[in-house]
Amino acid sequence: MASASSGSFEPSPASTAPSSASDSSANNALATAEKPPDDTSKLRMFLGILRKFIGVADIASVRFSLPSQLLEPTPNLEYWNYLDQPHTFVAIGDSDDTFDRMLEVLRFWFTKDLKYVKGKPCKPYNSTLGEFFRCNWEVQDTAPAITASKMQSAAGSAASSIKSKKTPAASRNPSPPADTKVVEKSGRVVKVSYLTEQTSHHPPVSAFFVDCPEKGLTARGFDQISAKFTGTSIKVTPGEHNLGIFITLSKRDNEEYQLTHPAAHLGGLLRGSLSVTVGDLCFITCPQTKIKTILHYMEEGWLGKTQNKVEGVIFRYDPENDNKTKIKDVPDKDVLARISGNWKEKLYFSLGAKGDAQTLLIDLAPLSVAPKLLPPPAAQLPNESLRFWSSVTEAITSRQYSRATALKQELEERQREKAKEREEAGTEWTPRFFVGATSPLGKPELTDEGREALKGLQEDRWELSESKVAGA
């Protein structure tokens, strides 16, 4: 049976420790509980390290090692996923109307990073080459149906655009606002499976794949960030291989939505209180339906106070001539709806170009990060994230920071040794679950083993053969 987790790891049997060498070294390190540093001390230490990287173009590519006191005892591959609220993901594609489906994608978009809304920013472990993570979510399919296409309050060009579109008769009937539960769902439990693997170390890149066969949904992409320390904050942008999240709806003629990531800032280093702010443009496009969304995140107000505001526009576009990159560039005649709100609180949409009557799209206040269903410890492989980092995690949670740092450094040194061995042998690293380290299109493809691993997750089969080659 899988174990539920919200980001923690159940202590594994002694046999799951990374290596006997690690145990030996750790015994030589201080193994008694140490006083944890307070948040102010942590930030002061972190800031002192970062100052060494002022002027470095991309500190994410440097992969410097932090002391264990500054780390969240969580593997990066477990922490970095976009299913903080999987019930909004499984609702994508429910509507028969293309405009409503874009709103379903947007509802998912605003919940994908709930961890940053509900919790503090943290630094998980750096992933090692060949490390992988897998899990399931089991969620009730109860997200309210979005029926904006039926609303009669739309006026102007957007209303005529929606009404003129050929949709089933049911979609043309009037209905209450979109945040009303018009359609009674069965509330059946739907399983979502997730697989991610560190496919490259220089630059650090991981591939991920989300699968929900019951709803005909998949999502995939490459995670890679570029980070620059400005002296007062860290600016984080997508890396060159990170072209966003690609969601495919197989039950809707393979409609594909590309969701690009905006730049973010990790601030509060000098104030002693870390916070994430977003100030950038991002885009959601669907060439098949010819509908696009531009979102503009506004970082700060004129007095410097964070406001977390976001504005956006949903409009019809020409995929062959996609030249609209700013909200002001979109002519009123193409506008279907406008988006507004606070990305940490409530988001609204309003039909038409004028954007008068607002309708609630999602309220983040009552939501929390959904727990994962994890493989049982006995079924985890040596290079599976939770088992690979288990000894470090156990040391940190027991406040044995010197021991944790020693264990972490041994794992990092092992990765360097493996890389040196491959270089001397003239061999290249090949990912196990994904085809190639990266893809020019930003859409990773699964290998046969990757497809089998996801199938096993759907069937609650956790057993996997051990990897033939280790990256660390």
Tab-separated table of C-alpha atoms in Angstrom:
chain	number	residue	atom	x	y	z
A	1	MET	CA	0.000	0.000	0.000
A	2	ALA	CA	1.209	3.499	-0.797
A	3	SER	CA	1.815	5.937	1.996
A	4	ALA	CA	0.259	9.390	2.051
A	5	SER	CA	2.561	12.389	2.205
A	6	SER	CA	2.357	16.143	2.167
A	7	GLY	CA	6.080	16.491	1.676
A	8	SER	CA	7.607	14.375	4.416
A	9	PHE	CA	9.236	10.978	4.314
A	10	GLU	CA	8.538	7.996	6.519
A	11	PRO	CA	11.802	6.656	7.959
A	12	SER	CA	12.889	3.760	5.792
A	13	PRO	CA	14.509	0.496	6.839
A	14	ALA	CA	18.254	0.525	7.399
A	15	SER	CA	18.713	-1.275	4.098
A	16	THR	CA	17.521	1.828	2.254
A	17	ALA	CA	20.431	3.992	3.387
A	18	PRO	CA	22.443	5.353	0.443
A	19	SER	CA	25.589	3.360	1.228
A	20	SER	CA	27.631	1.820	4.007
A	21	ALA	CA	30.361	4.370	3.273
A	22	SER	CA	27.909	7.130	4.082
A	23	ASP	CA	27.060	5.486	7.386
A	24	SER	CA	30.743	5.140	8.289
A	25	SER	CA	31.519	8.780	7.521
A	26	ALA	CA	28.432	9.987	9.311
A	27	ASN	CA	29.458	8.171	12.476
A	28	ASN	CA	32.625	10.251	12.464
A	29	ALA	CA	30.582	13.434	12.196
A	30	LEU	CA	28.847	15.029	15.143
A	31	ALA	CA	25.717	12.895	15.618
A	32	THR	CA	24.119	14.638	18.544
A	33	ALA	CA	21.161	16.969	18.213
A	34	GLU	CA	22.200	20.550	17.532
A	35	LYS	CA	20.363	23.783	18.127
A	36	PRO	CA	18.657	24.812	14.872
A	37	PRO	CA	19.374	28.354	13.659
A	38	ASP	CA	16.469	30.792	13.761
A	39	ASP	CA	15.075	32.288	10.545
A	40	THR	CA	17.145	35.463	10.898
A	41	SER	CA	20.374	33.506	11.304
A	42	LYS	CA	19.468	31.313	8.337
A	43	LEU	CA	18.889	34.314	6.110
A	44	ARG	CA	22.087	35.995	7.253
A	45	MET	CA	24.042	32.836	6.423
A	46	PHE	CA	22.223	32.450	3.086
A	47	LEU	CA	22.862	36.081	2.178
A	48	GLY	CA	26.551	35.709	2.985
A	49	ILE	CA	26.805	32.801	0.554
A	50	LEU	CA	24.823	34.582	-2.167
A	51	ARG	CA	27.031	37.670	-2.059
A	52	LYS	CA	29.801	35.550	-3.554
A	53	PHE	CA	27.666	35.204	-6.685
A	54	ILE	CA	26.931	38.857	-7.426
A	55	GLY	CA	27.542	39.302	-11.142
A	56	VAL	CA	27.229	35.578	-11.939
A	57	ALA	CA	24.854	35.254	-14.901
A	58	ASP	CA	23.134	32.094	-13.672
A	59	ILE	CA	23.715	30.830	-10.144
A	60	ALA	CA	21.346	27.890	-10.811
A	61	SER	CA	23.926	26.428	-13.198
A	62	VAL	CA	26.705	26.734	-10.616
A	63	ARG	CA	24.998	24.198	-8.336
A	64	PHE	CA	26.745	25.389	-5.177
A	65	SER	CA	26.256	23.293	-2.069
A	66	LEU	CA	24.430	24.784	0.910
A	67	PRO	CA	24.877	23.719	4.542
A	68	SER	CA	22.121	21.349	5.670
A	69	GLN	CA	20.783	23.932	8.168
A	70	LEU	CA	19.549	26.012	5.218
A	71	LEU	CA	17.791	23.162	3.428
A	72	GLU	CA	14.219	21.967	3.577
A	73	PRO	CA	14.406	18.181	4.160
A	74	THR	CA	12.612	17.482	0.893
A	75	PRO	CA	13.953	16.215	-2.449
A	76	ASN	CA	13.631	18.754	-5.237
A	77	LEU	CA	11.832	16.299	-7.540
A	78	GLU	CA	9.158	15.701	-4.911
A	79	TYR	CA	8.742	19.379	-4.110
A	80	TRP	CA	8.726	20.734	-7.658
A	81	ASN	CA	5.456	19.678	-9.253
A	82	TYR	CA	2.333	21.434	-10.472
A	83	LEU	CA	-0.366	19.263	-8.889
A	84	ASP	CA	-0.836	21.115	-5.613
A	85	GLN	CA	-4.577	20.927	-6.334
A	86	PRO	CA	-5.076	17.975	-8.716
A	87	HIS	CA	-8.873	18.293	-8.650
A	88	THR	CA	-8.587	21.372	-10.888
A	89	PHE	CA	-6.358	19.415	-13.279
A	90	VAL	CA	-8.793	16.495	-13.698
A	91	ALA	CA	-11.593	18.982	-14.505
A	92	ILE	CA	-9.810	20.242	-17.635
A	93	GLY	CA	-11.729	19.216	-20.728
A	94	ASP	CA	-15.091	18.644	-19.022
A	95	SER	CA	-16.856	21.376	-20.978
A	96	ASP	CA	-18.029	20.958	-24.573
A	97	ASP	CA	-17.243	24.613	-25.239
A	98	THR	CA	-13.742	25.709	-26.239
A	99	PHE	CA	-13.906	28.997	-24.316
A	100	ASP	CA	-14.990	27.206	-21.142
A	101	ARG	CA	-12.106	24.782	-21.558
A	102	MET	CA	-9.645	27.684	-21.594
A	103	LEU	CA	-11.179	28.834	-18.299
A	104	GLU	CA	-10.729	25.296	-16.941
A	105	VAL	CA	-7.043	25.483	-17.845
A	106	LEU	CA	-6.773	28.891	-16.166
A	107	ARG	CA	-8.413	27.567	-12.990
A	108	PHE	CA	-5.739	24.860	-12.880
A	109	TRP	CA	-3.014	27.433	-13.603
A	110	PHE	CA	-3.866	29.510	-10.542
A	111	THR	CA	-3.736	26.460	-8.230
A	112	LYS	CA	-0.581	24.799	-9.569
A	113	ASP	CA	1.762	26.688	-7.212
A	114	LEU	CA	-0.394	26.666	-4.104
A	115	LYS	CA	2.687	25.731	-2.053
A	116	TYR	CA	3.991	29.280	-2.554
A	117	VAL	CA	0.647	30.793	-1.588
A	118	LYS	CA	0.199	28.746	1.568
A	119	GLY	CA	3.788	28.260	2.704
A	120	LYS	CA	7.181	29.916	2.874
A	121	PRO	CA	9.774	29.628	0.107
A	122	CYS	CA	12.317	26.927	0.825
A	123	LYS	CA	15.416	25.311	-0.680
A	124	PRO	CA	15.014	21.547	-1.253
A	125	TYR	CA	17.899	19.203	-2.086
A	126	ASN	CA	19.583	19.566	-5.476
A	127	SER	CA	18.589	16.637	-7.685
A	128	THR	CA	21.288	14.223	-8.831
A	129	LEU	CA	21.580	12.757	-12.309
A	130	GLY	CA	19.275	9.785	-12.806
A	131	GLU	CA	17.359	10.475	-9.596
A	132	PHE	CA	13.610	10.022	-10.043
A	133	PHE	CA	10.359	10.474	-8.165
A	134	ARG	CA	6.901	8.976	-8.692
A	135	CYS	CA	3.588	9.232	-6.914
A	136	ASN	CA	-0.176	9.184	-7.316
A	137	TRP	CA	-2.984	11.458	-6.306
A	138	GLU	CA	-6.506	10.150	-5.804
A	139	VAL	CA	-9.003	12.988	-5.957
A	140	GLN	CA	-12.745	13.348	-6.151
A	141	ASP	CA	-13.901	14.765	-9.470
A	142	THR	CA	-16.046	17.476	-7.916
A	143	ALA	CA	-14.708	20.763	-9.324
A	144	PRO	CA	-17.679	22.984	-10.288
A	145	ALA	CA	-18.525	22.946	-13.977
A	146	ILE	CA	-17.574	26.126	-15.819
A	147	THR	CA	-20.450	27.330	-17.996
A	148	ALA	CA	-19.407	30.828	-18.994
A	149	SER	CA	-20.424	30.196	-22.614
A	150	LYS	CA	-24.065	30.050	-21.497
A	151	MET	CA	-24.093	33.314	-19.627
A	152	GLN	CA	-26.354	35.945	-21.180
A	153	SER	CA	-24.638	38.872	-19.481
A	154	ALA	CA	-21.917	39.018	-22.138
A	155	ALA	CA	-22.160	41.992	-24.428
A	156	GLY	CA	-20.452	43.336	-27.493
A	157	SER	CA	-18.111	41.390	-29.708
A	158	ALA	CA	-17.301	38.701	-27.172
A	159	ALA	CA	-20.970	37.727	-26.808
A	160	SER	CA	-21.478	37.503	-30.540
A	161	SER	CA	-18.241	35.574	-30.904
A	162	ILE	CA	-19.311	32.973	-28.367
A	163	LYS	CA	-22.879	32.674	-29.678
A	164	SER	CA	-21.829	32.387	-33.290
A	165	LYS	CA	-19.561	29.462	-32.485
A	166	LYS	CA	-21.066	26.075	-33.334
A	167	THR	CA	-21.602	24.293	-30.039
A	168	PRO	CA	-24.057	21.621	-28.858
A	169	ALA	CA	-27.563	22.879	-28.140
A	170	ALA	CA	-27.057	22.373	-24.414
A	171	SER	CA	-24.165	24.834	-24.495
A	172	ARG	CA	-26.390	27.536	-25.988
A	173	ASN	CA	-28.980	27.463	-23.209
A	174	PRO	CA	-28.841	30.204	-20.574
A	175	SER	CA	-27.462	29.288	-17.153
A	176	PRO	CA	-26.368	30.784	-13.823
A	177	PRO	CA	-22.863	32.207	-13.387
A	178	ALA	CA	-19.861	29.978	-13.875
A	179	ASP	CA	-19.066	29.605	-10.199
A	180	THR	CA	-22.445	27.935	-9.582
A	181	LYS	CA	-22.524	24.152	-9.465
A	182	VAL	CA	-24.837	23.741	-12.412
A	183	VAL	CA	-23.763	20.255	-13.390
A	184	GLU	CA	-23.908	17.589	-10.710
A	185	LYS	CA	-20.755	15.495	-10.926
A	186	SER	CA	-20.564	11.942	-9.696
A	187	GLY	CA	-17.708	12.818	-7.387
A	188	ARG	CA	-15.966	9.610	-8.384
A	189	VAL	CA	-12.373	9.143	-7.373
A	190	VAL	CA	-9.936	9.789	-10.193
A	191	LYS	CA	-6.297	8.728	-10.140
A	192	VAL	CA	-3.508	10.999	-11.369
A	193	SER	CA	0.007	9.572	-11.767
A	194	TYR	CA	3.261	11.516	-11.820
A	195	LEU	CA	6.763	10.575	-12.956
A	196	THR	CA	9.811	12.836	-13.045
A	197	GLU	CA	13.510	12.185	-13.621
A	198	GLN	CA	16.656	14.301	-13.505
A	199	THR	CA	17.765	13.959	-17.127
A	200	SER	CA	20.707	16.397	-17.132
A	201	HIS	CA	23.163	17.725	-14.564
A	202	HIS	CA	24.918	20.436	-16.610
A	203	PRO	CA	22.637	22.261	-17.067
A	204	PRO	CA	20.337	20.904	-14.335
A	205	VAL	CA	17.153	19.732	-16.098
A	206	SER	CA	14.389	17.350	-15.093
A	207	ALA	CA	11.589	15.935	-17.253
A	208	PHE	CA	8.098	15.252	-15.938
A	209	PHE	CA	4.946	13.506	-17.120
A	210	VAL	CA	1.453	13.617	-15.578
A	211	ASP	CA	-1.063	10.982	-16.630
A	212	CYS	CA	-4.796	10.689	-15.997
A	213	PRO	CA	-6.095	8.063	-18.478
A	214	GLU	CA	-9.616	8.073	-17.051
A	215	LYS	CA	-10.096	11.718	-18.054
A	216	GLY	CA	-7.879	11.535	-21.154
A	217	LEU	CA	-5.424	14.077	-19.735
A	218	THR	CA	-1.651	14.314	-19.836
A	219	ALA	CA	0.785	17.080	-18.943
A	220	ARG	CA	4.508	17.162	-19.582
A	221	GLY	CA	7.495	19.456	-19.761
A	222	PHE	CA	11.040	20.154	-18.634
A	223	ASP	CA	11.835	21.904	-15.387
A	224	GLN	CA	14.871	24.152	-15.519
A	225	ILE	CA	15.426	27.544	-13.957
A	226	SER	CA	17.910	30.336	-14.383
A	227	ALA	CA	18.631	32.440	-11.303
A	228	LYS	CA	20.506	35.703	-10.785
A	229	PHE	CA	21.294	37.371	-7.481
A	230	THR	CA	20.789	41.133	-7.730
A	231	GLY	CA	22.192	41.995	-4.310
A	232	THR	CA	18.789	42.308	-2.630
A	233	SER	CA	16.758	39.528	-4.259
A	234	ILE	CA	17.017	36.484	-6.524
A	235	LYS	CA	15.384	36.699	-9.937
A	236	VAL	CA	14.235	33.297	-11.184
A	237	THR	CA	13.361	32.764	-14.847
A	238	PRO	CA	12.667	29.650	-16.949
A	239	GLY	CA	15.807	28.042	-18.364
A	240	GLU	CA	16.341	27.594	-22.101
A	241	HIS	CA	14.875	24.062	-22.072
A	242	ASN	CA	11.856	25.037	-19.982
A	243	LEU	CA	9.199	26.004	-22.537
A	244	GLY	CA	6.313	25.562	-20.123
A	245	ILE	CA	3.690	22.953	-19.308
A	246	PHE	CA	2.072	21.133	-22.230
A	247	ILE	CA	-1.411	19.766	-21.484
A	248	THR	CA	-3.068	17.422	-23.986
A	249	LEU	CA	-6.766	16.504	-24.024
A	250	SER	CA	-7.043	13.187	-25.877
A	251	LYS	CA	-10.848	13.193	-25.616
A	252	ARG	CA	-10.983	16.606	-27.321
A	253	ASP	CA	-9.176	15.685	-30.542
A	254	ASN	CA	-5.810	16.058	-28.794
A	255	GLU	CA	-6.189	19.744	-28.031
A	256	GLU	CA	-2.871	20.974	-26.673
A	257	TYR	CA	-2.367	23.912	-24.338
A	258	GLN	CA	1.056	25.439	-23.775
A	259	LEU	CA	1.412	27.300	-20.464
A	260	THR	CA	4.587	29.368	-20.156
A	261	HIS	CA	6.119	30.387	-16.831
A	262	PRO	CA	6.593	34.010	-15.724
A	263	ALA	CA	9.707	35.302	-13.993
A	264	ALA	CA	9.586	35.475	-10.194
A	265	HIS	CA	11.590	37.188	-7.469
A	266	LEU	CA	12.639	35.743	-4.140
A	267	GLY	CA	12.805	38.777	-1.919
A	268	GLY	CA	12.885	39.724	1.745
A	269	LEU	CA	16.514	38.701	2.184
A	270	LEU	CA	17.415	41.968	3.869
A	271	ARG	CA	14.193	42.204	5.876
A	272	GLY	CA	14.636	38.683	7.227
A	273	SER	CA	11.341	37.399	5.794
A	274	LEU	CA	11.455	35.495	2.496
A	275	SER	CA	8.631	36.022	0.025
A	276	VAL	CA	7.874	35.207	-3.609
A	277	THR	CA	6.638	37.925	-5.938
A	278	VAL	CA	5.827	37.651	-9.626
A	279	GLY	CA	6.204	40.478	-12.107
A	280	ASP	CA	6.077	39.314	-15.689
A	281	LEU	CA	3.939	38.252	-18.629
A	282	CYS	CA	3.027	34.660	-19.422
A	283	PHE	CA	0.889	32.986	-22.066
A	284	ILE	CA	-1.535	30.105	-22.488
A	285	THR	CA	-2.163	29.120	-26.090
A	286	CYS	CA	-4.245	26.482	-27.858
A	287	PRO	CA	-3.659	26.415	-31.637
A	288	GLN	CA	-6.541	23.980	-32.237
A	289	THR	CA	-9.206	26.237	-30.709
A	290	LYS	CA	-7.394	29.450	-31.706
A	291	ILE	CA	-7.854	30.863	-28.215
A	292	LYS	CA	-5.030	32.517	-26.278
A	293	THR	CA	-4.609	34.074	-22.848
A	294	ILE	CA	-2.117	36.750	-21.840
A	295	LEU	CA	-1.545	37.155	-18.089
A	296	HIS	CA	0.282	40.143	-16.641
A	297	TYR	CA	1.539	39.768	-13.066
A	298	MET	CA	2.230	43.083	-11.347
A	299	GLU	CA	4.973	42.828	-8.769
A	300	GLU	CA	4.698	45.963	-6.629
A	301	GLY	CA	2.621	49.080	-6.179
A	302	TRP	CA	3.952	52.599	-6.536
A	303	LEU	CA	4.870	52.701	-2.824
A	304	GLY	CA	6.783	49.436	-3.129
A	305	LYS	CA	4.135	47.353	-1.353
A	306	THR	CA	3.548	43.896	-2.827
A	307	GLN	CA	0.055	43.665	-4.262
A	308	ASN	CA	0.110	40.263	-6.028
A	309	LYS	CA	-2.237	41.539	-8.703
A	310	VAL	CA	-2.755	39.829	-12.017
A	311	GLU	CA	-4.639	41.010	-15.081
A	312	GLY	CA	-5.294	39.111	-18.243
A	313	VAL	CA	-7.191	38.815	-21.468
A	314	ILE	CA	-8.649	35.782	-23.256
A	315	PHE	CA	-9.013	36.303	-26.977
A	316	ARG	CA	-9.202	34.686	-30.382
A	317	TYR	CA	-5.898	34.648	-32.250
A	318	ASP	CA	-4.311	33.382	-35.427
A	319	PRO	CA	-1.775	30.609	-34.603
A	320	GLU	CA	-0.076	31.307	-37.950
A	321	ASN	CA	0.410	34.959	-37.004
A	322	ASP	CA	0.782	34.926	-33.219
A	323	ASN	CA	2.049	38.472	-32.679
A	324	LYS	CA	0.021	39.637	-29.665
A	325	THR	CA	2.285	39.664	-26.590
A	326	LYS	CA	0.750	42.465	-24.504
A	327	ILE	CA	-2.776	42.974	-23.246
A	328	LYS	CA	-2.995	46.411	-24.871
A	329	ASP	CA	-2.169	44.860	-28.263
A	330	VAL	CA	-5.416	42.855	-28.340
A	331	PRO	CA	-8.262	44.608	-30.228
A	332	ASP	CA	-11.648	44.661	-28.491
A	333	LYS	CA	-13.273	42.718	-31.304
A	334	ASP	CA	-11.138	39.658	-30.472
A	335	VAL	CA	-11.619	39.756	-26.695
A	336	LEU	CA	-13.672	36.950	-25.143
A	337	ALA	CA	-13.036	37.787	-21.493
A	338	ARG	CA	-10.765	39.590	-19.076
A	339	ILE	CA	-9.056	38.163	-15.989
A	340	SER	CA	-8.366	40.056	-12.760
A	341	GLY	CA	-7.665	39.463	-9.112
A	342	ASN	CA	-5.020	38.554	-6.576
A	343	TRP	CA	-3.090	35.397	-7.450
A	344	LYS	CA	-2.815	34.545	-3.751
A	345	GLU	CA	-6.502	35.048	-2.993
A	346	LYS	CA	-9.368	35.252	-5.539
A	347	LEU	CA	-9.393	35.308	-9.324
A	348	TYR	CA	-12.246	36.572	-11.493
A	349	PHE	CA	-13.216	36.727	-15.131
A	350	SER	CA	-15.602	39.072	-16.905
A	351	LEU	CA	-17.058	38.484	-20.343
A	352	GLY	CA	-16.506	40.870	-23.216
A	353	ALA	CA	-14.017	43.628	-23.877
A	354	LYS	CA	-15.330	46.045	-21.246
A	355	GLY	CA	-14.999	43.592	-18.353
A	356	ASP	CA	-17.854	44.965	-16.252
A	357	ALA	CA	-19.585	42.081	-14.410
A	358	GLN	CA	-17.075	39.863	-12.624
A	359	THR	CA	-17.553	36.139	-12.005
A	360	LEU	CA	-15.476	34.171	-9.534
A	361	LEU	CA	-13.142	31.696	-11.212
A	362	ILE	CA	-11.356	30.337	-8.125
A	363	ASP	CA	-10.964	31.199	-4.450
A	364	LEU	CA	-7.621	29.958	-3.100
A	365	ALA	CA	-8.380	30.707	0.562
A	366	PRO	CA	-10.017	27.368	1.484
A	367	LEU	CA	-7.541	25.263	-0.507
A	368	SER	CA	-4.476	23.417	0.752
A	369	VAL	CA	-1.724	21.373	-0.883
A	370	ALA	CA	-3.062	17.903	-1.680
A	371	PRO	CA	-1.237	14.913	-0.132
A	372	LYS	CA	0.590	12.477	-2.394
A	373	LEU	CA	0.348	8.688	-2.401
A	374	LEU	CA	3.940	7.465	-2.267
A	375	PRO	CA	5.533	4.117	-3.025
A	376	PRO	CA	6.036	2.010	0.117
A	377	PRO	CA	9.650	2.287	1.341
A	378	ALA	CA	10.355	-1.371	0.498
A	379	ALA	CA	9.463	-0.755	-3.173
A	380	GLN	CA	11.643	2.334	-3.609
A	381	LEU	CA	14.844	2.020	-5.628
A	382	PRO	CA	18.256	3.327	-4.455
A	383	ASN	CA	18.056	6.280	-6.899
A	384	GLU	CA	14.434	7.093	-6.041
A	385	SER	CA	14.316	10.528	-4.410
A	386	LEU	CA	12.864	9.662	-1.014
A	387	ARG	CA	15.165	6.678	-0.491
A	388	PHE	CA	18.216	8.344	-2.019
A	389	TRP	CA	18.024	11.289	0.387
A	390	SER	CA	16.530	9.382	3.347
A	391	SER	CA	19.637	9.442	5.552
A	392	VAL	CA	20.089	13.192	4.987
A	393	THR	CA	16.406	13.787	5.710
A	394	GLU	CA	16.542	11.756	8.903
A	395	ALA	CA	19.641	13.627	10.072
A	396	ILE	CA	18.083	17.055	9.413
A	397	THR	CA	14.779	16.186	11.076
A	398	SER	CA	16.697	14.941	14.132
A	399	ARG	CA	18.736	18.191	14.082
A	400	GLN	CA	22.037	16.434	13.426
A	401	TYR	CA	23.171	19.076	10.961
A	402	SER	CA	26.851	18.189	10.889
A	403	ARG	CA	25.977	14.591	10.086
A	404	ALA	CA	23.463	15.699	7.444
A	405	THR	CA	26.038	17.934	5.751
A	406	ALA	CA	28.593	15.098	5.702
A	407	LEU	CA	26.073	12.689	4.176
A	408	LYS	CA	24.980	15.228	1.595
A	409	GLN	CA	28.559	15.959	0.566
A	410	GLU	CA	29.236	12.249	0.099
A	411	LEU	CA	26.258	11.915	-2.229
A	412	GLU	CA	27.438	14.945	-4.211
A	413	GLU	CA	30.977	13.560	-4.397
A	414	ARG	CA	29.644	10.224	-5.601
A	415	GLN	CA	27.908	12.012	-8.471
A	416	ARG	CA	31.151	13.748	-9.437
A	417	GLU	CA	32.999	10.419	-9.396
A	418	LYS	CA	30.390	8.795	-11.637
A	419	ALA	CA	30.630	11.714	-14.070
A	420	LYS	CA	34.411	11.358	-14.172
A	421	GLU	CA	34.103	7.614	-14.856
A	422	ARG	CA	31.750	8.266	-17.785
A	423	GLU	CA	34.072	10.924	-19.183
A	424	GLU	CA	37.073	8.604	-19.005
A	425	ALA	CA	35.079	5.792	-20.631
A	426	GLY	CA	33.719	8.113	-23.328
A	427	THR	CA	30.101	7.283	-22.526
A	428	GLU	CA	27.129	9.650	-22.351
A	429	TRP	CA	24.402	9.557	-19.756
A	430	THR	CA	21.053	8.195	-20.978
A	431	PRO	CA	17.871	8.805	-18.951
A	432	ARG	CA	15.848	5.731	-18.058
A	433	PHE	CA	12.265	6.959	-18.296
A	434	PHE	CA	12.574	9.733	-20.890
A	435	VAL	CA	14.012	9.902	-24.404
A	436	GLY	CA	17.041	12.180	-24.265
A	437	ALA	CA	18.076	14.751	-21.682
A	438	THR	CA	16.155	17.577	-23.376
A	439	SER	CA	14.005	18.268	-26.433
A	440	PRO	CA	14.040	21.356	-28.671
A	441	LEU	CA	10.226	21.469	-28.502
A	442	GLY	CA	10.144	21.370	-24.716
A	443	LYS	CA	7.980	18.225	-24.707
A	444	PRO	CA	9.690	15.135	-23.246
A	445	GLU	CA	8.858	11.723	-24.698
A	446	LEU	CA	8.556	8.615	-22.550
A	447	THR	CA	10.679	5.525	-23.101
A	448	ASP	CA	9.097	2.067	-22.931
A	449	GLU	CA	10.212	1.899	-19.296
A	450	GLY	CA	8.642	5.287	-18.650
A	451	ARG	CA	5.310	4.180	-20.089
A	452	GLU	CA	5.456	0.955	-18.087
A	453	ALA	CA	6.269	2.865	-14.884
A	454	LEU	CA	3.217	5.118	-15.350
A	455	LYS	CA	1.026	2.128	-16.163
A	456	GLY	CA	2.233	0.499	-12.960
A	457	LEU	CA	1.313	3.615	-10.991
A	458	GLN	CA	-2.194	3.567	-12.424
A	459	GLU	CA	-2.543	-0.092	-11.396
A	460	ASP	CA	-0.956	0.436	-7.958
A	461	ARG	CA	2.019	-1.707	-8.932
A	462	TRP	CA	5.041	-0.094	-7.303
A	463	GLU	CA	7.692	-2.690	-8.060
A	464	LEU	CA	10.417	-1.659	-10.517
A	465	SER	CA	13.675	-3.298	-11.487
A	466	GLU	CA	16.760	-1.460	-10.295
A	467	SER	CA	18.416	0.962	-12.708
A	468	LYS	CA	21.268	-0.664	-14.617
A	469	VAL	CA	23.425	2.472	-14.474
A	470	ALA	CA	23.582	4.925	-11.564
A	471	GLY	CA	24.228	8.637	-11.948
A	472	ALA	CA	25.236	9.025	-8.302
